[in-house]
C-alpha cells in the first residue's frame, strides 16, 4: 500500500526501526507535553479561504537569507541519520538538493562534512553548531564549514544542558559512544567532528559572546531555539540575521509553548528586521500555510525526514518532501494564494474549541 501522508511514514518507521532507535527519534523531555502540543496546537487554527481568484498558476518559491528555494519547506538539523539509513546524511543532502531546498546539517552528523558536501555539491546548506567550551575548536569548525560552502551558521541556544529524555535513560542510550568512539582521534590530526561530538556543550555562552562569532565568520548567524519576545528583541539588538522559533522538538524543556504558539510574539518583536523561521509539529501542507500566515519565512522538518530515511533512504526523503509540497500547493490553491507573498494573517483564525 502506498504511503500517502507523513503519518504513514511515521507508522512505517515505527515498525522498521529498533525500539531504542525509535525511542531516541520520537522521545521528548519529561512527560512529552510540549512534543505533543507542537502538533496539537496547529489543529486549533482554522483557515479562511478566499475564492474566485485565478489560481491556475501557483508559485511556491521564496528566499531565505537571499537564496532562492523551491518551496518554504526545508530540513531541520537532526543528528545521527545513519540510525535510520546506512548512507545517513548523504542521502538527506541528495534529497534536499533534488528538491531545491535548504538542509541544515547538524553538529551530530554521522557522516563527515566533506562527504555530505561531495555527494550534493549544488545543494543549499546551513550548518548547526553546538558551541564547544574550547573557542579554538569552534573557530576551526566554523572556518571549515565556511570553506566547504555552507551559507549560514545556525547556533542552537536552547541546550546549555541536555533535557531529561526518559526514553534514552530507560534504554541506556549512549549514541555518541557507540557511533563515534571508534573514530575518535585528536582534533590536531584533523578529526574534529567526532571530538566535538563527544564533548560537552558550553553552558556559559551568553548574548555578549555573539560578537566573537561574528568577528570570525562572514556567514549570517541564525539563532535556533528562541521562544519569547524578550529574546527575539535581544537577537535583533545583537545583529543576528535570523531566528528559528523552536523548542527542540519538545526534547529540551517540557511545558514550554508549542512552536506555532510562540511564533506570533517573536514575529511581532523583530518588526520585520530579521527573518523568522519555525520548526516543530509540521505534518501537513495546511500546517505550512498556517506558519507562513503567522509570519514564518519558511518551516523546517525534523522527525519526518528521519521517517523518510527509514522508508527508502534518499528516495524516502524525496517522497516525504514531495507529499508535503503537494499538500502545501493544494492549501495555497484552495485558500486563493497565487504566491507565497499572498499568504497573510487574514487567512487564519483561532478556533474556540
Short mmCIF file of C-alpha atoms in Angstrom, two decimals, residues 95-244:
data_model
loop_
_atom_site.label_atom_id
_atom_site.label_comp_id
_atom_site.label_asym_id
_atom_site.label_seq_id
_atom_site.Cartn_x
_atom_site.Cartn_y
_atom_site.Cartn_z
CA UNK A 95 17.21 14.61 -1.41
CA UNK A 96 17.41 18.26 -0.35
CA UNK A 97 19.45 19.15 -3.42
CA UNK A 98 16.95 17.38 -5.70
CA UNK A 99 14.08 19.26 -4.04
CA UNK A 100 15.81 22.65 -4.29
CA UNK A 101 15.57 23.39 -0.56
CA UNK A 102 17.90 24.12 2.37
CA UNK A 103 19.34 21.38 4.57
CA UNK A 104 20.74 22.35 7.98
CA UNK A 105 23.47 19.85 8.80
CA UNK A 106 23.85 19.00 12.50
CA UNK A 107 27.00 19.09 14.60
CA UNK A 108 25.96 15.49 15.39
CA UNK A 109 26.01 14.33 11.77
CA UNK A 110 27.08 10.72 11.39
CA UNK A 111 28.76 11.41 8.02
CA UNK A 112 31.73 13.71 7.50
CA UNK A 113 31.03 17.22 6.30
CA UNK A 114 33.30 16.60 3.30
CA UNK A 115 31.23 13.56 2.25
CA UNK A 116 27.96 15.45 2.71
CA UNK A 117 29.17 18.29 0.50
CA UNK A 118 30.71 15.98 -2.11
CA UNK A 119 27.53 13.95 -2.54
CA UNK A 120 25.34 17.05 -3.09
CA UNK A 121 27.68 19.81 -4.23
CA UNK A 122 24.90 22.02 -5.60
CA UNK A 123 22.70 21.93 -2.51
CA UNK A 124 21.94 24.87 -0.24
CA UNK A 125 23.44 24.04 3.15
CA UNK A 126 23.46 25.73 6.54
CA UNK A 127 25.43 24.37 9.50
CA UNK A 128 24.05 23.95 13.02
CA UNK A 129 26.55 24.48 15.83
CA UNK A 130 26.52 23.27 19.41
CA UNK A 131 29.05 25.59 20.99
CA UNK A 132 32.11 23.82 22.42
CA UNK A 133 33.82 25.20 25.56
CA UNK A 134 37.09 25.48 23.61
CA UNK A 135 36.88 28.62 21.47
CA UNK A 136 39.67 27.49 19.17
CA UNK A 137 37.79 24.32 18.24
CA UNK A 138 34.67 26.35 17.47
CA UNK A 139 36.75 28.64 15.28
CA UNK A 140 38.31 25.71 13.40
CA UNK A 141 34.92 24.14 12.73
CA UNK A 142 33.28 27.41 11.63
CA UNK A 143 36.13 28.17 9.25
CA UNK A 144 35.86 24.62 7.90
CA UNK A 145 32.13 24.83 7.15
CA UNK A 146 32.59 28.26 5.59
CA UNK A 147 35.32 26.89 3.30
CA UNK A 148 33.08 23.95 2.38
CA UNK A 149 30.38 26.29 1.08
CA UNK A 150 27.83 26.31 3.90
CA UNK A 151 25.81 29.51 3.63
CA UNK A 152 24.77 30.23 7.24
CA UNK A 153 25.72 29.35 10.81
CA UNK A 154 22.83 28.19 12.99
CA UNK A 155 23.70 28.39 16.69
CA UNK A 156 21.47 26.29 18.95
CA UNK A 157 20.72 28.28 22.11
CA UNK A 158 18.28 26.05 23.99
CA UNK A 159 20.69 23.31 25.07
CA UNK A 160 23.06 24.55 27.80
CA UNK A 161 22.21 21.16 29.30
CA UNK A 162 20.56 18.15 27.65
CA UNK A 163 16.88 17.82 28.56
CA UNK A 164 15.54 14.99 30.69
CA UNK A 165 14.80 12.41 27.99
CA UNK A 166 13.42 9.45 29.90
CA UNK A 167 13.40 7.03 26.96
CA UNK A 168 17.13 7.43 26.48
CA UNK A 169 17.74 6.82 30.17
CA UNK A 170 15.46 3.76 30.17
CA UNK A 171 17.13 2.35 27.07
CA UNK A 172 20.59 3.32 28.34
CA UNK A 173 21.22 5.03 25.03
CA UNK A 174 24.77 6.30 24.58
CA UNK A 175 24.77 7.06 20.89
CA UNK A 176 27.86 9.20 20.91
CA UNK A 177 29.92 6.42 22.46
CA UNK A 178 28.50 3.66 20.28
CA UNK A 179 28.68 5.56 16.99
CA UNK A 180 31.73 7.72 17.40
CA UNK A 181 34.22 6.25 19.82
CA UNK A 182 35.74 4.05 17.15
CA UNK A 183 36.51 7.17 15.10
CA UNK A 184 37.66 9.36 17.95
CA UNK A 185 41.05 10.94 17.43
CA UNK A 186 42.95 14.04 18.35
CA UNK A 187 41.48 17.22 16.86
CA UNK A 188 45.01 18.25 15.95
CA UNK A 189 45.03 15.40 13.44
CA UNK A 190 42.04 16.87 11.64
CA UNK A 191 39.44 14.54 13.17
CA UNK A 192 37.49 17.46 14.58
CA UNK A 193 33.83 16.42 14.36
CA UNK A 194 33.94 13.22 16.46
CA UNK A 195 35.96 15.07 19.08
CA UNK A 196 33.38 17.85 19.25
CA UNK A 197 30.51 15.36 19.31
CA UNK A 198 31.98 13.57 22.31
CA UNK A 199 32.49 16.82 24.22
CA UNK A 200 30.13 18.84 26.43
CA UNK A 201 28.17 21.82 25.15
CA UNK A 202 29.30 25.18 26.51
CA UNK A 203 26.77 26.17 29.18
CA UNK A 204 28.40 29.55 29.79
CA UNK A 205 27.63 31.10 26.38
CA UNK A 206 25.63 34.33 26.61
CA UNK A 207 24.49 37.22 24.42
CA UNK A 208 27.77 39.10 24.61
CA UNK A 209 29.59 36.09 23.14
CA UNK A 210 27.80 36.51 19.81
CA UNK A 211 30.15 39.33 18.81
CA UNK A 212 33.06 36.87 18.93
CA UNK A 213 31.30 34.55 16.48
CA UNK A 214 30.51 37.50 14.23
CA UNK A 215 34.19 38.50 14.29
CA UNK A 216 35.42 35.15 12.94
CA UNK A 217 32.95 34.47 10.12
CA UNK A 218 31.23 36.24 7.24
CA UNK A 219 28.34 33.79 7.42
CA UNK A 220 24.95 35.08 8.56
CA UNK A 221 24.22 33.86 12.10
CA UNK A 222 20.83 32.33 12.88
CA UNK A 223 19.74 31.59 16.46
CA UNK A 224 17.76 28.36 16.90
CA UNK A 225 15.56 27.88 19.95
CA UNK A 226 14.12 31.36 20.60
CA UNK A 227 10.59 31.29 22.10
CA UNK A 228 9.99 34.73 23.65
CA UNK A 229 9.69 38.34 22.54
CA UNK A 230 12.39 39.34 25.05
CA UNK A 231 14.97 37.04 23.45
CA UNK A 232 13.80 37.99 19.97
CA UNK A 233 14.41 41.66 20.76
CA UNK A 234 17.89 40.80 22.08
CA UNK A 235 18.61 38.85 18.90
CA UNK A 236 17.86 41.95 16.82
CA UNK A 237 19.93 44.11 19.18
CA UNK A 238 22.90 41.78 18.74
CA UNK A 239 22.67 41.90 14.94
CA UNK A 240 21.90 38.27 14.18
CA UNK A 241 20.41 37.55 10.77
CA UNK A 242 17.54 35.24 11.68
CA UNK A 243 15.67 33.24 14.31
CA UNK A 244 14.32 29.71 14.23
#
